[in-house]
Amino acid sequence: MDDDIRPGRLLVATPMLEDPNFRRSVVLVVDHGPEDGTVGVVLNRPTEVRVGRILPPWAELAGGGEDVVFQGGPVALDSALALAHVPGTGEPLGWRPLEGIPAVARVGLVDLDSPPALLADSAAQFRVFAGYAGWGRDQLKSEIAEDAWLVVSGQTADVFSAEPAELWRRVLHRQGGELAFLATFPDDPTLN
């Protein structure tokens, strides 16, 4: 399963992963290379910090119910990374599509140093992450072998979920079979 790690895939924490940074997390892989390791963002950790507070020029594009910053992972929490969904076929300046699976082919990384106006007419969805999750060479492969992570297909709706608290269960449930059964795993199995 680990040989299918690529941008656009999801890393879903198994119930055995108790690290508080990743407990019941869903991570979107945004970059992966055999020599450089893997970079992703946690999709289901919204904060209470508004985008306008840390990136005022991008607040309008973040708009609506998606105007909070998400904690993308435990690495570099003082930096920001953004993703946008750009329907159609064009590639606006300041946006680079993820080079991965077709289901999220129109999701890409946003250059936050570019003017937001470059994406204003193109981006259907936009989300900002503080920090990221990162694994060195072979580190993620080792964690997958230890049953800490499942590698599954992602969907654009996962990246911009309006209900991030339910994302872990929803992603597992749609896998079917034994993985769907994991979605019913209690938060605290000792209370069973």
CSV table of C-alpha atoms in Angstrom, one decimal:
chain,number,residue,atom,x,y,z
A,1,MET,CA,0.0,0.0,0.0
A,2,ASP,CA,2.9,2.4,0.7
A,3,ASP,CA,4.0,2.4,-2.9
A,4,ASP,CA,0.9,4.4,-3.8
A,5,ILE,CA,1.7,7.5,-1.8
A,6,ARG,CA,1.4,10.5,-4.1
A,7,PRO,CA,-0.1,13.9,-4.1
A,8,GLY,CA,-3.8,13.8,-3.8
A,9,ARG,CA,-3.9,10.6,-1.8
A,10,LEU,CA,-5.0,10.6,1.8
A,11,LEU,CA,-3.2,9.3,4.9
A,12,VAL,CA,-5.8,8.2,7.4
A,13,ALA,CA,-4.6,7.7,11.0
A,14,THR,CA,-5.6,4.2,12.3
A,15,PRO,CA,-7.1,4.0,15.8
A,16,MET,CA,-3.7,2.7,16.9
A,17,LEU,CA,-2.0,6.0,16.2
A,18,GLU,CA,-2.2,7.9,19.5
A,19,ASP,CA,0.2,10.8,18.8
A,20,PRO,CA,-2.0,13.8,19.6
A,21,ASN,CA,-0.7,15.6,16.5
A,22,PHE,CA,-2.3,12.9,14.3
A,23,ARG,CA,-4.9,11.1,16.3
A,24,ARG,CA,-7.9,10.5,14.0
A,25,SER,CA,-6.4,12.8,11.4
A,26,VAL,CA,-6.8,12.8,7.7
A,27,VAL,CA,-3.8,14.1,5.8
A,28,LEU,CA,-3.7,15.2,2.2
A,29,VAL,CA,-0.4,14.4,0.6
A,30,VAL,CA,0.8,17.5,-1.3
A,31,ASP,CA,4.3,16.3,-2.2
A,32,HIS,CA,6.1,13.0,-2.2
A,33,GLY,CA,9.5,11.9,-3.4
A,34,PRO,CA,11.6,8.8,-2.7
A,35,GLU,CA,14.6,11.0,-1.7
A,36,ASP,CA,12.9,14.0,-0.2
A,37,GLY,CA,10.1,12.3,1.8
A,38,THR,CA,6.5,13.3,2.1
A,39,VAL,CA,4.7,16.6,2.9
A,40,GLY,CA,1.0,16.9,3.6
A,41,VAL,CA,-1.6,18.9,5.5
A,42,VAL,CA,-4.1,17.7,8.1
A,43,LEU,CA,-7.6,18.4,6.7
A,44,ASN,CA,-9.6,18.0,9.9
A,45,ARG,CA,-8.1,20.4,12.4
A,46,PRO,CA,-9.8,23.8,12.2
A,47,THR,CA,-8.6,26.5,14.5
A,48,GLU,CA,-10.5,29.5,15.8
A,49,VAL,CA,-8.1,31.9,14.0
A,50,ARG,CA,-9.7,33.8,11.1
A,51,VAL,CA,-7.8,34.0,7.8
A,52,GLY,CA,-8.2,37.7,7.9
A,53,ARG,CA,-6.2,37.9,11.1
A,54,ILE,CA,-3.0,36.4,9.7
A,55,LEU,CA,-3.5,36.9,5.9
A,56,PRO,CA,-5.7,40.0,5.5
A,57,PRO,CA,-5.4,40.1,1.7
A,58,TRP,CA,-6.7,36.5,1.4
A,59,ALA,CA,-9.7,36.9,3.8
A,60,GLU,CA,-12.2,37.7,1.0
A,61,LEU,CA,-11.2,34.7,-1.0
A,62,ALA,CA,-11.5,32.5,2.1
A,63,GLY,CA,-15.0,33.9,2.7
A,64,GLY,CA,-18.1,32.2,3.9
A,65,GLY,CA,-17.8,29.3,6.4
A,66,GLU,CA,-14.3,28.5,5.3
A,67,ASP,CA,-12.7,31.5,6.7
A,68,VAL,CA,-10.8,29.9,9.6
A,69,VAL,CA,-7.2,28.7,9.4
A,70,PHE,CA,-6.7,24.9,9.8
A,71,GLN,CA,-3.7,23.4,11.6
A,72,GLY,CA,-1.9,21.6,8.8
A,73,GLY,CA,0.4,19.7,11.1
A,74,PRO,CA,3.0,20.1,13.8
A,75,VAL,CA,5.8,21.4,11.5
A,76,ALA,CA,6.4,25.1,11.0
A,77,LEU,CA,3.2,26.3,12.7
A,78,ASP,CA,4.3,29.9,12.0
A,79,SER,CA,4.1,29.5,8.3
A,80,ALA,CA,1.0,29.2,6.0
A,81,LEU,CA,0.2,27.0,3.1
A,82,ALA,CA,-3.0,27.3,1.1
A,83,LEU,CA,-5.0,25.1,-1.3
A,84,ALA,CA,-7.5,26.1,-3.9
A,85,HIS,CA,-9.9,24.2,-6.1
A,86,VAL,CA,-9.9,25.6,-9.6
A,87,PRO,CA,-12.5,24.0,-11.8
A,88,GLY,CA,-12.0,24.0,-15.6
A,89,THR,CA,-8.8,23.6,-17.5
A,90,GLY,CA,-6.9,26.8,-17.0
A,91,GLU,CA,-4.0,27.3,-14.6
A,92,PRO,CA,-4.2,30.8,-13.1
A,93,LEU,CA,-1.0,32.5,-12.0
A,94,GLY,CA,-0.2,31.8,-8.4
A,95,TRP,CA,-1.7,28.3,-8.4
A,96,ARG,CA,0.0,25.0,-9.1
A,97,PRO,CA,-2.1,21.8,-9.4
A,98,LEU,CA,-1.2,18.8,-7.3
A,99,GLU,CA,0.6,16.2,-9.6
A,100,GLY,CA,-1.3,13.2,-8.4
A,101,ILE,CA,-4.6,11.4,-8.8
A,102,PRO,CA,-7.4,12.6,-11.1
A,103,ALA,CA,-10.0,12.9,-8.3
A,104,VAL,CA,-8.1,16.0,-6.9
A,105,ALA,CA,-6.4,17.1,-10.1
A,106,ARG,CA,-8.0,20.5,-9.9
A,107,VAL,CA,-6.8,21.1,-6.3
A,108,GLY,CA,-3.5,22.9,-6.1
A,109,LEU,CA,-1.1,24.9,-4.0
A,110,VAL,CA,-1.5,28.7,-3.8
A,111,ASP,CA,1.4,31.1,-3.8
A,112,LEU,CA,0.4,33.3,-0.9
A,113,ASP,CA,3.0,35.9,-2.1
A,114,SER,CA,0.9,36.5,-5.2
A,115,PRO,CA,-2.0,38.9,-5.4
A,116,PRO,CA,-5.3,37.2,-4.4
A,117,ALA,CA,-6.9,38.9,-7.4
A,118,LEU,CA,-5.1,36.4,-9.6
A,119,LEU,CA,-7.3,33.6,-8.2
A,120,ALA,CA,-10.5,35.5,-7.3
A,121,ASP,CA,-12.3,34.6,-10.5
A,122,SER,CA,-10.9,31.1,-10.8
A,123,ALA,CA,-11.0,29.5,-7.3
A,124,ALA,CA,-14.2,27.8,-6.3
A,125,GLN,CA,-12.8,26.9,-2.9
A,126,PHE,CA,-9.9,28.0,-0.8
A,127,ARG,CA,-8.4,27.0,2.5
A,128,VAL,CA,-5.4,28.1,4.6
A,129,PHE,CA,-3.3,25.8,6.8
A,130,ALA,CA,-0.8,26.8,9.5
A,131,GLY,CA,2.1,24.4,9.3
A,132,TYR,CA,2.3,21.1,7.7
A,133,ALA,CA,3.0,17.4,8.3
A,134,GLY,CA,6.3,16.0,7.1
A,135,TRP,CA,8.1,12.7,7.0
A,136,GLY,CA,11.7,12.1,6.0
A,137,ARG,CA,12.8,9.5,3.6
A,138,ASP,CA,11.4,6.1,4.5
A,139,GLN,CA,9.8,7.4,7.7
A,140,LEU,CA,6.2,7.3,6.4
A,141,LYS,CA,6.8,3.9,4.9
A,142,SER,CA,7.9,2.6,8.3
A,143,GLU,CA,4.8,4.1,10.0
A,144,ILE,CA,2.5,2.5,7.4
A,145,ALA,CA,4.2,-0.8,8.0
A,146,GLU,CA,3.5,-0.4,11.8
A,147,ASP,CA,-0.2,0.1,10.9
A,148,ALA,CA,-0.3,3.8,11.9
A,149,TRP,CA,-1.6,5.0,8.6
A,150,LEU,CA,-3.9,3.9,5.8
A,151,VAL,CA,-3.3,5.2,2.3
A,152,VAL,CA,-6.6,5.8,0.4
A,153,SER,CA,-8.0,7.9,-2.5
A,154,GLY,CA,-8.9,11.5,-1.8
A,155,GLN,CA,-11.7,13.6,-3.2
A,156,THR,CA,-11.9,17.4,-3.6
A,157,ALA,CA,-14.8,17.4,-1.1
A,158,ASP,CA,-12.4,16.0,1.5
A,159,VAL,CA,-10.0,18.9,1.1
A,160,PHE,CA,-12.7,21.5,1.7
A,161,SER,CA,-15.0,19.6,4.0
A,162,ALA,CA,-17.6,21.8,5.7
A,163,GLU,CA,-17.7,19.2,8.5
A,164,PRO,CA,-14.1,18.5,9.3
A,165,ALA,CA,-14.9,16.8,12.6
A,166,GLU,CA,-16.7,14.0,10.7
A,167,LEU,CA,-14.0,13.6,8.0
A,168,TRP,CA,-12.1,10.7,9.6
A,169,ARG,CA,-15.2,8.6,9.9
A,170,ARG,CA,-16.6,9.6,6.5
A,171,VAL,CA,-13.4,8.7,4.6
A,172,LEU,CA,-13.1,5.3,6.4
A,173,HIS,CA,-16.8,4.5,5.9
A,174,ARG,CA,-16.7,5.0,2.1
A,175,GLN,CA,-13.8,2.5,1.8
A,176,GLY,CA,-16.1,-0.4,2.6
A,177,GLY,CA,-15.2,-3.7,4.2
A,178,GLU,CA,-12.9,-3.8,7.2
A,179,LEU,CA,-11.9,-0.2,6.7
A,180,ALA,CA,-15.5,1.0,7.0
A,181,PHE,CA,-15.7,-1.0,10.2
A,182,LEU,CA,-12.8,1.1,11.7
A,183,ALA,CA,-15.1,4.2,11.3
A,184,THR,CA,-17.1,2.8,14.2
A,185,PHE,CA,-14.1,2.4,16.5
A,186,PRO,CA,-15.0,4.3,19.7
A,187,ASP,CA,-13.0,7.4,20.8
A,188,ASP,CA,-12.1,5.6,24.0
A,189,PRO,CA,-12.2,1.8,23.7
A,190,THR,CA,-11.8,1.4,27.5
A,191,LEU,CA,-15.3,2.7,27.9
A,192,ASN,CA,-16.8,-0.2,25.9
